[in-house]
mmCIF file of C-alpha atoms in Angstrom:
data_model
loop_
_atom_site.group_PDB
_atom_site.id
_atom_site.type_symbol
_atom_site.label_atom_id
_atom_site.label_comp_id
_atom_site.label_asym_id
_atom_site.label_seq_id
_atom_site.Cartn_x
_atom_site.Cartn_y
_atom_site.Cartn_z
ATOM 1 C CA MET A 1455 -10.053 -12.246 -21.841
ATOM 2 C CA LYS A 1456 -6.743 -14.098 -21.135
ATOM 3 C CA SER A 1457 -4.839 -12.127 -17.806
ATOM 4 C CA VAL A 1458 -1.594 -10.572 -18.744
ATOM 5 C CA ARG A 1459 1.541 -10.361 -15.927
ATOM 6 C CA LYS A 1460 1.844 -6.986 -14.985
ATOM 7 C CA LYS A 1461 4.750 -5.399 -13.796
ATOM 8 C CA VAL A 1462 4.726 -4.398 -9.924
ATOM 9 C CA ALA A 1463 7.115 -2.500 -7.397
ATOM 10 C CA GLN A 1464 6.836 -2.355 -3.582
ATOM 11 C CA ILE A 1465 7.858 0.732 -1.428
ATOM 12 C CA GLY A 1466 8.331 -0.338 2.228
ATOM 13 C CA ALA A 1467 9.836 -3.806 2.987
ATOM 14 C CA GLY A 1468 9.561 -3.917 6.493
ATOM 15 C CA GLY A 1469 6.750 -4.619 8.870
ATOM 16 C CA PHE A 1470 3.291 -5.102 7.183
ATOM 17 C CA GLY A 1471 4.980 -4.371 3.864
ATOM 18 C CA ALA A 1472 6.889 -8.359 4.530
ATOM 19 C CA CYS A 1473 2.813 -9.478 4.553
ATOM 20 C CA HIS A 1474 2.650 -8.082 1.121
ATOM 21 C CA LEU A 1475 5.828 -9.685 -0.349
ATOM 22 C CA LYS A 1476 4.952 -12.775 0.987
ATOM 23 C CA ASN A 1477 1.263 -12.806 -1.109
ATOM 24 C CA LEU A 1478 3.259 -11.528 -4.119
ATOM 25 C CA SER A 1479 5.229 -15.027 -3.793
ATOM 26 C CA LEU A 1480 1.314 -16.971 -4.046
ATOM 27 C CA PRO A 1481 0.827 -18.938 -7.295
ATOM 28 C CA GLU A 1482 -2.566 -17.230 -7.880
ATOM 29 C CA VAL A 1483 -1.190 -14.443 -7.034
ATOM 30 C CA ARG A 1484 2.109 -13.930 -9.536
ATOM 31 C CA GLU A 1485 0.054 -15.248 -12.404
ATOM 32 C CA THR A 1486 -0.694 -12.013 -13.166
ATOM 33 C CA MET A 1487 1.511 -9.858 -11.152
ATOM 34 C CA GLU A 1488 4.978 -9.537 -11.190
ATOM 35 C CA LEU A 1489 7.633 -8.020 -8.487
ATOM 36 C CA VAL A 1490 10.568 -6.053 -10.797
ATOM 37 C CA ALA A 1491 11.516 -4.071 -7.715
ATOM 38 C CA ILE A 1492 11.936 -3.140 -4.153
ATOM 39 C CA ALA A 1493 12.216 0.240 -2.402
ATOM 40 C CA ASP A 1494 13.625 0.433 1.385
ATOM 41 C CA PRO A 1495 15.507 3.170 3.347
ATOM 42 C CA PHE A 1496 16.850 0.334 5.643
ATOM 43 C CA PRO A 1497 18.735 -3.328 4.799
ATOM 44 C CA ILE A 1498 16.114 -5.880 3.150
ATOM 45 C CA SER A 1499 16.092 -9.068 5.217
ATOM 46 C CA GLU A 1500 17.990 -12.020 3.743
ATOM 47 C CA GLU A 1501 14.643 -14.129 4.338
ATOM 48 C CA ILE A 1502 13.148 -11.197 1.615
ATOM 49 C CA LYS A 1503 15.844 -11.256 -0.584
ATOM 50 C CA ASP A 1504 15.934 -15.449 -0.479
ATOM 51 C CA ASP A 1505 12.246 -15.685 -1.361
ATOM 52 C CA PHE A 1506 13.071 -12.953 -4.618
ATOM 53 C CA ASN A 1507 16.383 -15.157 -5.697
ATOM 54 C CA GLY A 1508 16.122 -15.840 -9.499
ATOM 55 C CA ARG A 1509 13.570 -13.436 -10.181
ATOM 56 C CA ASP A 1510 15.283 -10.955 -11.201
ATOM 57 C CA VAL A 1511 14.055 -8.296 -8.281
ATOM 58 C CA HIS A 1512 15.866 -4.793 -7.688
ATOM 59 C CA PHE A 1513 16.569 -3.278 -4.723
ATOM 60 C CA TYR A 1514 16.730 0.725 -3.916
ATOM 61 C CA LYS A 1515 17.138 2.505 -0.866
ATOM 62 C CA ASP A 1516 15.325 5.641 -2.236
ATOM 63 C CA TYR A 1517 12.037 5.115 -3.641
ATOM 64 C CA ARG A 1518 11.886 8.098 -5.896
ATOM 65 C CA GLU A 1519 15.355 6.563 -7.674
ATOM 66 C CA LEU A 1520 12.753 3.244 -8.473
ATOM 67 C CA LEU A 1521 10.242 5.713 -9.869
ATOM 68 C CA GLU A 1522 12.977 7.208 -12.200
ATOM 69 C CA LYS A 1523 14.810 3.965 -13.442
ATOM 70 C CA GLU A 1524 12.080 1.170 -13.389
ATOM 71 C CA GLU A 1525 9.501 -0.054 -15.672
ATOM 72 C CA MET A 1526 6.381 -0.860 -14.313
ATOM 73 C CA ASP A 1527 2.134 -0.863 -14.156
ATOM 74 C CA ALA A 1528 1.927 0.053 -10.535
ATOM 75 C CA VAL A 1529 3.122 0.008 -7.534
ATOM 76 C CA ILE A 1530 2.471 -1.086 -3.715
ATOM 77 C CA ILE A 1531 3.122 1.196 -0.533
ATOM 78 C CA SER A 1532 3.296 -0.078 2.920
ATOM 79 C CA THR A 1533 4.896 2.702 4.876
ATOM 80 C CA PRO A 1534 5.140 5.026 7.508
ATOM 81 C CA ILE A 1535 1.247 6.885 7.581
ATOM 82 C CA PRO A 1536 3.811 10.198 6.839
ATOM 83 C CA CYS A 1537 4.662 9.188 3.977
ATOM 84 C CA HIS A 1538 1.594 7.903 2.390
ATOM 85 C CA PHE A 1539 0.636 11.284 0.687
ATOM 86 C CA GLU A 1540 4.092 12.201 -1.065
ATOM 87 C CA MET A 1541 4.659 8.447 -2.233
ATOM 88 C CA THR A 1542 0.953 8.143 -3.951
ATOM 89 C CA ALA A 1543 1.158 11.449 -5.387
ATOM 90 C CA ALA A 1544 4.524 10.870 -6.873
ATOM 91 C CA CYS A 1545 3.442 7.648 -8.385
ATOM 92 C CA LEU A 1546 -0.200 9.116 -9.568
ATOM 93 C CA LYS A 1547 2.037 11.781 -11.746
ATOM 94 C CA LYS A 1548 3.620 8.139 -12.985
ATOM 95 C CA ASN A 1549 -0.054 7.507 -14.312
ATOM 96 C CA LEU A 1550 1.080 4.339 -12.007
ATOM 97 C CA PHE A 1551 -1.227 1.997 -10.548
ATOM 98 C CA VAL A 1552 -1.341 2.228 -6.717
ATOM 99 C CA TYR A 1553 -2.188 -0.308 -3.654
ATOM 100 C CA LEU A 1554 -1.890 1.874 -0.924
ATOM 101 C CA GLU A 1555 -1.854 0.499 2.376
ATOM 102 C CA LYS A 1556 -4.419 1.906 5.158
ATOM 103 C CA PRO A 1557 -5.231 4.270 6.178
ATOM 104 C CA PRO A 1558 -4.810 6.203 2.949
ATOM 105 C CA VAL A 1559 -3.486 9.149 4.977
ATOM 106 C CA ALA A 1560 -4.020 10.909 8.042
ATOM 107 C CA THR A 1561 -6.385 14.024 6.705
ATOM 108 C CA LEU A 1562 -9.126 14.971 5.138
ATOM 109 C CA PRO A 1563 -7.139 17.583 2.732
ATOM 110 C CA GLN A 1564 -4.404 15.262 1.836
ATOM 111 C CA LEU A 1565 -7.424 12.842 0.773
ATOM 112 C CA ASN A 1566 -8.969 15.325 -1.267
ATOM 113 C CA GLN A 1567 -5.647 16.384 -3.412
ATOM 114 C CA LEU A 1568 -4.899 12.749 -4.026
ATOM 115 C CA ILE A 1569 -8.420 12.338 -5.303
ATOM 116 C CA SER A 1570 -7.674 15.301 -7.563
ATOM 117 C CA LEU A 1571 -4.902 13.808 -8.506
ATOM 118 C CA ASP A 1572 -6.849 10.208 -9.472
ATOM 119 C CA PRO A 1573 -9.384 10.895 -11.646
ATOM 120 C CA HIS A 1574 -9.190 7.429 -13.665
ATOM 121 C CA ASN A 1575 -9.521 6.025 -10.171
ATOM 122 C CA ARG A 1576 -5.877 4.282 -10.098
ATOM 123 C CA VAL A 1577 -5.227 3.759 -6.428
ATOM 124 C CA GLN A 1578 -6.606 0.867 -4.534
ATOM 125 C CA VAL A 1579 -6.754 1.405 -0.865
ATOM 126 C CA GLY A 1580 -5.659 -1.535 1.302
ATOM 127 C CA PHE A 1581 -8.698 -1.999 3.586
ATOM 128 C CA TYR A 1582 -9.057 -5.568 2.824
ATOM 129 C CA MET A 1583 -12.275 -6.361 4.254
ATOM 130 C CA PRO A 1584 -14.587 -5.564 1.167
ATOM 131 C CA SER A 1585 -12.683 -7.681 -0.788
ATOM 132 C CA TYR A 1586 -14.219 -10.943 1.622
ATOM 133 C CA TYR A 1587 -17.009 -12.310 -0.831
ATOM 134 C CA ARG A 1588 -19.224 -12.691 2.574
ATOM 135 C CA VAL A 1589 -19.082 -8.770 3.214
ATOM 136 C CA ARG A 1590 -19.542 -8.086 0.015
ATOM 137 C CA LYS A 1591 -22.713 -10.321 -0.040
ATOM 138 C CA LEU A 1592 -24.130 -8.996 3.265
ATOM 139 C CA LEU A 1593 -23.129 -4.960 1.339
ATOM 140 C CA ASP A 1594 -25.860 -6.544 -1.662
ATOM 141 C CA PHE A 1595 -28.493 -7.480 1.287
ATOM 142 C CA ILE A 1596 -27.935 -3.763 2.554
ATOM 143 C CA ARG A 1597 -28.522 -2.313 -0.586
ATOM 144 C CA SER A 1598 -31.190 -4.676 -1.978
ATOM 145 C CA GLY A 1599 -33.553 -3.204 1.487
ATOM 146 C CA SER A 1600 -33.610 -7.203 2.610
ATOM 147 C CA PHE A 1601 -33.271 -5.816 6.321
ATOM 148 C CA GLY A 1602 -35.375 -2.559 5.862
ATOM 149 C CA LYS A 1603 -34.111 0.829 7.553
ATOM 150 C CA ILE A 1604 -30.755 0.096 8.909
ATOM 151 C CA GLN A 1605 -31.284 1.830 12.528
ATOM 152 C CA SER A 1606 -27.964 1.801 14.064
ATOM 153 C CA ILE A 1607 -24.221 0.124 14.056
ATOM 154 C CA GLN A 1608 -22.289 -0.664 16.826
ATOM 155 C CA LEU A 1609 -18.595 -1.599 17.086
ATOM 156 C CA MET A 1610 -16.403 -2.722 19.987
ATOM 157 C CA ALA A 1611 -12.867 -3.205 19.277
ATOM 158 C CA LEU A 1612 -10.400 -4.318 22.351
ATOM 159 C CA TRP A 1613 -7.055 -4.854 20.845
ATOM 160 C CA PRO A 1614 -3.987 -5.681 23.467
ATOM 161 C CA ARG A 1615 -0.631 -3.336 22.080
ATOM 162 C CA PRO A 1616 2.627 -4.334 24.522
ATOM 163 C CA THR A 1617 5.312 -1.508 24.580
ATOM 164 C CA VAL A 1618 7.318 -3.139 21.941
ATOM 165 C CA TYR A 1619 4.626 -2.065 19.261
ATOM 166 C CA TYR A 1620 4.779 1.351 20.678
ATOM 167 C CA ASN A 1621 9.131 1.162 20.247
ATOM 168 C CA ARG A 1622 8.933 -0.349 16.501
ATOM 169 C CA ALA A 1623 9.441 2.903 14.925
ATOM 170 C CA SER A 1624 9.735 6.701 15.355
ATOM 171 C CA TRP A 1625 6.064 7.558 14.692
ATOM 172 C CA VAL A 1626 4.306 5.194 16.297
ATOM 173 C CA GLY A 1627 1.587 6.974 19.164
ATOM 174 C CA LYS A 1628 2.600 10.164 17.309
ATOM 175 C CA LEU A 1629 0.044 13.257 16.532
ATOM 176 C CA GLY A 1630 2.405 14.684 14.118
ATOM 177 C CA THR A 1631 1.563 18.565 12.555
ATOM 178 C CA LEU A 1632 -0.194 19.937 9.944
ATOM 179 C CA GLU A 1633 2.124 19.710 7.528
ATOM 180 C CA VAL A 1634 2.974 15.758 8.592
ATOM 181 C CA PRO A 1635 -0.271 14.612 10.095
ATOM 182 C CA ILE A 1636 0.372 11.193 11.664
ATOM 183 C CA LEU A 1637 -2.332 10.882 13.907
ATOM 184 C CA ASP A 1638 -1.589 7.088 14.797
ATOM 185 C CA GLY A 1639 -3.853 5.865 17.350
ATOM 186 C CA PRO A 1640 -6.558 2.492 17.169
ATOM 187 C CA SER A 1641 -9.329 4.113 15.182
ATOM 188 C CA THR A 1642 -7.391 5.942 13.116
ATOM 189 C CA ASN A 1643 -4.710 2.894 11.949
ATOM 190 C CA ALA A 1644 -4.845 -0.593 13.925
ATOM 191 C CA MET A 1645 -8.344 -0.976 13.866
ATOM 192 C CA SER A 1646 -9.194 1.541 11.127
ATOM 193 C CA HIS A 1647 -10.289 -1.583 9.234
ATOM 194 C CA TYR A 1648 -13.120 -1.978 10.683
ATOM 195 C CA ILE A 1649 -14.416 1.575 10.329
ATOM 196 C CA GLN A 1650 -14.193 1.601 6.879
ATOM 197 C CA LEU A 1651 -15.832 -1.333 7.084
ATOM 198 C CA ILE A 1652 -19.198 0.145 9.510
ATOM 199 C CA SER A 1653 -18.883 3.036 7.081
ATOM 200 C CA SER A 1654 -19.442 0.456 3.928
ATOM 201 C CA TYR A 1655 -22.368 -0.382 5.192
ATOM 202 C CA MET A 1656 -23.775 2.550 6.260
ATOM 203 C CA SER A 1657 -23.155 3.880 2.898
ATOM 204 C CA ALA A 1658 -25.110 0.988 1.101
ATOM 205 C CA SER A 1659 -28.309 1.910 2.989
ATOM 206 C CA GLY A 1660 -29.185 4.960 0.475
ATOM 207 C CA GLU A 1661 -28.096 8.150 -0.808
ATOM 208 C CA PHE A 1662 -27.714 9.660 2.364
ATOM 209 C CA GLY A 1663 -26.000 6.984 4.573
ATOM 210 C CA SER A 1664 -22.383 7.916 3.273
ATOM 211 C CA LYS A 1665 -23.043 11.512 4.698
ATOM 212 C CA LEU A 1666 -22.368 12.168 7.883
ATOM 213 C CA GLU A 1667 -24.905 14.623 10.033
ATOM 214 C CA SER A 1668 -22.831 14.907 13.119
ATOM 215 C CA VAL A 1669 -20.070 13.503 15.522
ATOM 216 C CA SER A 1670 -18.785 13.169 18.583
ATOM 217 C CA GLY A 1671 -15.815 11.829 19.976
ATOM 218 C CA GLU A 1672 -13.483 10.927 23.306
ATOM 219 C CA PHE A 1673 -9.568 10.273 22.865
ATOM 220 C CA TYR A 1674 -7.518 9.279 25.989
ATOM 221 C CA ARG A 1675 -3.991 8.098 26.647
ATOM 222 C CA ALA A 1676 -3.151 5.652 29.196
ATOM 223 C CA ARG A 1677 0.205 4.837 27.821
ATOM 224 C CA PRO A 1678 2.393 8.046 28.066
ATOM 225 C CA ILE A 1679 2.421 8.793 24.453
ATOM 226 C CA GLU A 1680 1.529 11.944 22.357
ATOM 227 C CA SER A 1681 -1.195 10.976 20.591
ATOM 228 C CA TYR A 1682 -4.019 8.145 22.126
ATOM 229 C CA ASP A 1683 -4.739 4.397 22.865
ATOM 230 C CA THR A 1684 -8.518 4.539 23.784
ATOM 231 C CA CYS A 1685 -11.290 6.206 22.241
ATOM 232 C CA SER A 1686 -14.805 6.142 21.968
ATOM 233 C CA ILE A 1687 -16.644 7.975 18.276
ATOM 234 C CA SER A 1688 -20.537 8.199 18.025
ATOM 235 C CA GLY A 1689 -23.146 10.060 15.537
ATOM 236 C CA ALA A 1690 -25.371 9.928 13.052
ATOM 237 C CA THR A 1691 -25.820 9.800 9.323
ATOM 238 C CA GLN A 1692 -28.087 12.094 7.521
ATOM 239 C CA ASN A 1693 -30.432 9.529 6.486
ATOM 240 C CA GLY A 1694 -30.447 8.590 10.280
ATOM 241 C CA ILE A 1695 -28.373 5.765 11.012
ATOM 242 C CA ALA A 1696 -26.657 6.231 14.445
ATOM 243 C CA PHE A 1697 -23.097 4.745 15.009
ATOM 244 C CA GLN A 1698 -21.130 4.108 17.797
ATOM 245 C CA ILE A 1699 -17.275 2.733 17.974
ATOM 246 C CA LEU A 1700 -15.504 2.190 21.125
ATOM 247 C CA MET A 1701 -11.844 0.925 21.139
ATOM 248 C CA SER A 1702 -8.332 0.483 23.010
ATOM 249 C CA HIS A 1703 -5.520 -0.671 22.959
ATOM 250 C CA ALA A 1704 -5.036 -0.328 27.000
ATOM 251 C CA TYR A 1705 -6.162 -3.933 27.577
ATOM 252 C CA ALA A 1706 -3.842 -6.881 27.984
ATOM 253 C CA GLY A 1707 -6.629 -9.651 27.495
ATOM 254 C CA LYS A 1708 -7.869 -11.643 24.248
ATOM 255 C CA GLN A 1709 -8.270 -9.895 21.517
ATOM 256 C CA ASP A 1710 -11.768 -8.814 21.164
ATOM 257 C CA THR A 1711 -14.146 -7.323 18.398
ATOM 258 C CA ARG A 1712 -17.564 -7.245 18.158
ATOM 259 C CA ILE A 1713 -20.095 -5.059 15.757
ATOM 260 C CA SER A 1714 -23.593 -5.020 16.016
ATOM 261 C CA LEU A 1715 -26.224 -4.440 12.965
ATOM 262 C CA LYS A 1716 -30.028 -3.186 14.304
ATOM 263 C CA THR A 1717 -32.150 -3.072 11.324
ATOM 264 C CA GLU A 1718 -36.147 -2.457 11.270
ATOM 265 C CA ARG A 1719 -36.458 -6.313 10.822
ATOM 266 C CA GLY A 1720 -34.091 -7.636 13.695
ATOM 267 C CA ASP A 1721 -31.074 -7.518 15.255
ATOM 268 C CA TYR A 1722 -27.721 -9.020 13.719
ATOM 269 C CA GLN A 1723 -24.108 -9.808 14.911
ATOM 270 C CA ILE A 1724 -21.197 -9.855 12.509
ATOM 271 C CA ASN A 1725 -18.612 -11.899 13.543
ATOM 272 C CA PRO A 1726 -14.452 -10.995 13.208
ATOM 273 C CA ASP A 1727 -14.627 -14.017 10.570
ATOM 274 C CA MET A 1728 -17.507 -11.801 8.684
ATOM 275 C CA THR A 1729 -20.138 -14.617 10.066
ATOM 276 C CA LEU A 1730 -23.401 -13.686 10.015
ATOM 277 C CA ALA A 1731 -25.829 -14.594 13.008
ATOM 278 C CA GLY A 1732 -29.494 -13.120 12.861
ATOM 279 C CA PRO A 1733 -32.917 -13.915 12.988
ATOM 280 C CA ASP A 1734 -33.494 -14.104 8.708
ATOM 281 C CA SER A 1735 -32.116 -17.387 8.531
ATOM 282 C CA LYS A 1736 -32.164 -16.974 4.811
ATOM 283 C CA ILE A 1737 -29.941 -14.170 4.681
ATOM 284 C CA VAL A 1738 -28.076 -15.551 7.509
ATOM 285 C CA ASP A 1739 -27.251 -19.187 5.368
ATOM 286 C CA GLU A 1740 -26.411 -17.334 2.326
ATOM 287 C CA CYS A 1741 -24.141 -15.167 3.792
ATOM 288 C CA ASN A 1742 -22.650 -17.642 5.763
ATOM 289 C CA GLY A 1743 -22.158 -20.250 2.906
ATOM 290 C CA ILE A 1744 -19.570 -18.667 1.046
ATOM 291 C CA GLU A 1745 -16.511 -19.952 1.394
ATOM 292 C CA HIS A 1746 -14.051 -17.749 2.644
ATOM 293 C CA ASP A 1747 -10.682 -18.740 3.473
ATOM 294 C CA THR A 1748 -9.030 -15.444 5.681
ATOM 295 C CA ASN A 1749 -5.287 -16.762 5.337
ATOM 296 C CA PRO A 1750 -3.415 -15.511 3.954
ATOM 297 C CA GLN A 1751 -5.021 -12.359 5.176
ATOM 298 C CA LEU A 1752 -4.326 -10.018 2.008
ATOM 299 C CA LYS A 1753 -4.924 -12.891 -0.546
ATOM 300 C CA TYR A 1754 -8.594 -11.800 -1.857
ATOM 301 C CA SER A 1755 -6.888 -8.167 -2.008
ATOM 302 C CA HIS A 1756 -4.255 -8.639 -4.220
ATOM 303 C CA LEU A 1757 -6.119 -10.840 -6.287
ATOM 304 C CA ASP A 1758 -8.676 -7.499 -6.586
ATOM 305 C CA PHE A 1759 -6.002 -5.051 -7.371
ATOM 306 C CA SER A 1760 -4.829 -8.061 -10.193
ATOM 307 C CA ASP A 1761 -7.914 -7.355 -11.265
ATOM 308 C CA LEU A 1762 -8.296 -3.873 -11.289
ATOM 309 C CA LEU A 1763 -4.701 -3.767 -13.237
ATOM 310 C CA GLN A 1764 -6.280 -6.383 -15.965
ATOM 311 C CA ARG A 1765 -9.290 -3.914 -16.255
ATOM 312 C CA LYS A 1766 -11.293 -6.734 -14.892
ATOM 313 C CA LEU A 1767 -12.949 -4.525 -12.081
ATOM 314 C CA LEU A 1768 -13.037 -0.997 -13.322
ATOM 315 C CA GLN A 1769 -13.225 0.532 -9.802
ATOM 316 C CA PRO A 1770 -10.954 0.039 -7.167
ATOM 317 C CA ARG A 1771 -12.637 -2.535 -4.488
ATOM 318 C CA VAL A 1772 -12.002 0.226 -2.292
ATOM 319 C CA SER A 1773 -11.188 3.906 -3.494
ATOM 320 C CA LEU A 1774 -9.786 7.094 -2.442
ATOM 321 C CA GLU A 1775 -13.396 8.363 -2.547
ATOM 322 C CA ASP A 1776 -14.569 5.711 -0.446
ATOM 323 C CA CYS A 1777 -12.154 6.496 2.731
ATOM 324 C CA ARG A 1778 -14.063 10.110 2.700
ATOM 325 C CA MET A 1779 -16.290 9.140 5.232
ATOM 326 C CA PHE A 1780 -13.808 6.720 7.507
ATOM 327 C CA LEU A 1781 -11.628 10.051 7.461
ATOM 328 C CA THR A 1782 -14.391 12.428 8.080
ATOM 329 C CA ILE A 1783 -15.249 9.856 11.197
ATOM 330 C CA VAL A 1784 -12.000 9.805 12.809
ATOM 331 C CA ASN A 1785 -11.241 13.278 12.080
ATOM 332 C CA ALA A 1786 -14.452 14.939 13.175
ATOM 333 C CA GLY A 1787 -14.310 12.364 16.351
ATOM 334 C CA LEU A 1788 -10.522 14.397 17.236
ATOM 335 C CA GLU A 1789 -11.850 17.489 16.069
ATOM 336 C CA SER A 1790 -15.313 17.135 18.144
ATOM 337 C CA ALA A 1791 -13.096 16.046 21.132
ATOM 338 C CA GLY A 1792 -10.152 19.248 20.989
ATOM 339 C CA ASP A 1793 -7.809 17.209 22.510
ATOM 340 C CA ILE A 1794 -6.510 13.963 24.533
ATOM 341 C CA VAL A 1795 -6.873 13.480 27.871
ATOM 342 C CA SER A 1796 -4.278 11.874 29.753
ATOM 343 C CA ILE A 1797 -5.944 9.354 31.886
ATOM 344 C CA PRO A 1798 -5.286 9.775 36.156
ATOM 345 C CA SER A 1799 -2.306 7.403 37.480
ATOM 346 C CA GLU A 1800 -5.342 5.506 39.645
ATOM 347 C CA TYR A 1801 -6.642 4.609 36.881
ATOM 348 C CA LYS A 1802 -4.612 2.446 34.984
ATOM 349 C CA LYS A 1803 -1.915 -0.140 35.629
ATOM 350 C CA ILE A 1804 1.240 -1.307 34.081
ATOM 351 C CA GLU A 1805 0.448 -5.374 33.474
ATOM 352 C CA LEU A 1806 3.832 -7.854 32.659
ATOM 353 C CA THR A 1807 2.764 -10.857 30.436
ATOM 354 C CA GLU A 1808 4.415 -13.093 28.552
ATOM 355 C CA VAL A 1809 3.641 -10.974 25.377
ATOM 356 C CA GLY A 1810 5.227 -8.345 27.186
ATOM 357 C CA GLU A 1811 4.438 -4.610 29.214
ATOM 358 C CA PHE A 1812 0.769 -3.366 28.449
ATOM 359 C CA HIS A 1813 -0.154 -0.248 30.096
ATOM 360 C CA THR A 1814 -4.107 -0.832 30.614
ATOM 361 C CA LEU A 1815 -7.217 0.664 31.953
ATOM 362 C CA SER A 1816 -8.276 -0.939 35.219
ATOM 363 C CA ASP A 1817 -11.372 -2.353 34.083
ATOM 364 C CA ILE A 1818 -11.792 -1.576 30.818
ATOM 365 C CA LEU A 1819 -13.652 -4.640 29.291
ATOM 366 C CA PRO A 1820 -16.325 -4.522 31.370
ATOM 367 C CA ILE A 1821 -16.533 -0.981 31.379
ATOM 368 C CA THR A 1822 -16.177 -0.830 27.084
ATOM 369 C CA GLU A 1823 -18.953 -3.880 27.369
ATOM 370 C CA ASN A 1824 -21.236 -1.971 29.090
ATOM 371 C CA CYS A 1825 -21.334 1.055 26.719
ATOM 372 C CA PHE A 1826 -21.594 -1.373 23.812
ATOM 373 C CA GLU A 1827 -24.600 -2.849 25.730
ATOM 374 C CA LYS A 1828 -26.030 0.293 26.281
ATOM 375 C CA GLY A 1829 -25.511 2.205 22.899
ATOM 376 C CA ILE A 1830 -23.668 4.473 25.275
ATOM 377 C CA SER A 1831 -19.861 6.266 24.804
ATOM 378 C CA TYR A 1832 -17.473 6.171 27.754
ATOM 379 C CA SER A 1833 -18.752 10.002 29.145
ATOM 380 C CA ASP A 1834 -22.073 8.596 29.413
ATOM 381 C CA SER A 1835 -21.163 5.588 31.325
ATOM 382 C CA GLU A 1836 -19.605 4.856 34.966
ATOM 383 C CA ALA A 1837 -15.961 4.994 33.641
ATOM 384 C CA PRO A 1838 -14.542 7.253 36.283
ATOM 385 C CA TRP A 1839 -11.485 8.969 33.818
ATOM 386 C CA ALA A 1840 -13.829 9.868 31.048
ATOM 387 C CA VAL A 1841 -14.269 13.640 30.090
ATOM 388 C CA SER A 1842 -17.229 14.388 27.898
ATOM 389 C CA PRO A 1843 -16.218 16.274 24.113
ATOM 390 C CA LYS A 1844 -16.093 19.708 24.067
ATOM 391 C CA GLN A 1845 -18.069 20.336 20.854
ATOM 392 C CA ILE A 1846 -20.223 18.016 18.322
ATOM 393 C CA TRP A 1847 -19.262 18.280 14.744
ATOM 394 C CA ARG A 1848 -22.087 18.659 12.297
ATOM 395 C CA TYR A 1849 -21.962 18.367 8.871
ATOM 396 C CA THR A 1850 -22.226 22.402 8.147
ATOM 397 C CA ASP A 1851 -18.912 22.965 9.610
ATOM 398 C CA GLY A 1852 -17.518 21.639 6.419
ATOM 399 C CA ASP A 1853 -14.353 19.008 6.913
ATOM 400 C CA PRO A 1854 -12.501 19.060 10.057
ATOM 401 C CA GLN A 1855 -9.617 20.989 10.277
ATOM 402 C CA LEU A 1856 -7.369 19.999 13.159
ATOM 403 C CA LYS A 1857 -5.675 23.021 13.387
ATOM 404 C CA LYS A 1858 -5.745 22.986 17.031
ATOM 405 C CA LEU A 1859 -4.629 19.467 17.783
ATOM 406 C CA LEU A 1860 -1.696 19.308 14.707
ATOM 407 C CA LYS A 1861 0.119 22.562 16.132
#
């Protein structure tokens, strides 16, 4: 079937929105998607205007005016978290396809409302890793039972974030309210890709792999913010897969991400480039032998979205429904914690580097490595600042509502 160029608009040109616009200029993307309009309340940079000079791209300050005046097939939404729900709902009411940047929304009630507005699966969520060939190959192996029973998945991610990161916008590091939830933090925003990734691995393990049995969370702030910069979330699925998530921005070292997949046929490590290491050479070779170029980062995700518009893909690579487990993990983790713990001053420090100012936790790397190795939470380790969760969320409790946290 010959591809027809689809008309696409973008809401949000700053921050990560600039990466989307850059990808829309790639020759392989431009073959099937034509950018016709951009909306952003702030002035569009001259660099972006120059990139689209001569392409008859229209610029708007208000996305509602764009939706009213432009003819298009799809919209890319790359805006602050608290804007996602309203903008996506408006686009769906116009029967448009939507590429929605991660996280889709902040809470499960918001997700449920969007799912009800999207009966035809027009929304692709911007968790880009499932668009990588190696990720899809590993998912195929899990579905086929090649690993036997999946026993546990562990995720450790220490990503340094300086003060300038937190000063880039008014919503960063905020919790928000029930009316306008934000929940900005490592597990709910910057590193949410990895929680969605391990959720997809658990979901591929069988009927009850996508259904959570229990979740327990601990959330901390080393930096003086409203939200959190460090967390530990653990739990289990209804088919018995244990998961452990350890994350922090209160760190000034080299970015460090590790995933461990323990199965009844051996233990595997998934590297940041999605290569696999483990005992079954056939599985490892088949996964790692696939040509895999992750630069630019969004290329495969945009190509998948293009295929969705062309109906070469009948379902989004990551749908709103696919995000239910991710949002349950982070929402239930927060509800389980009951509060965000401010870490006492004696356990943290301010570090000045060439990159900028960092608020860090003392010994966060060895503490997190120890937790990762033993499969335990911060409160089960010797971390002197850690506090046990107030409760454990269980699936019989229903969707977490976060009423106490989002006052």
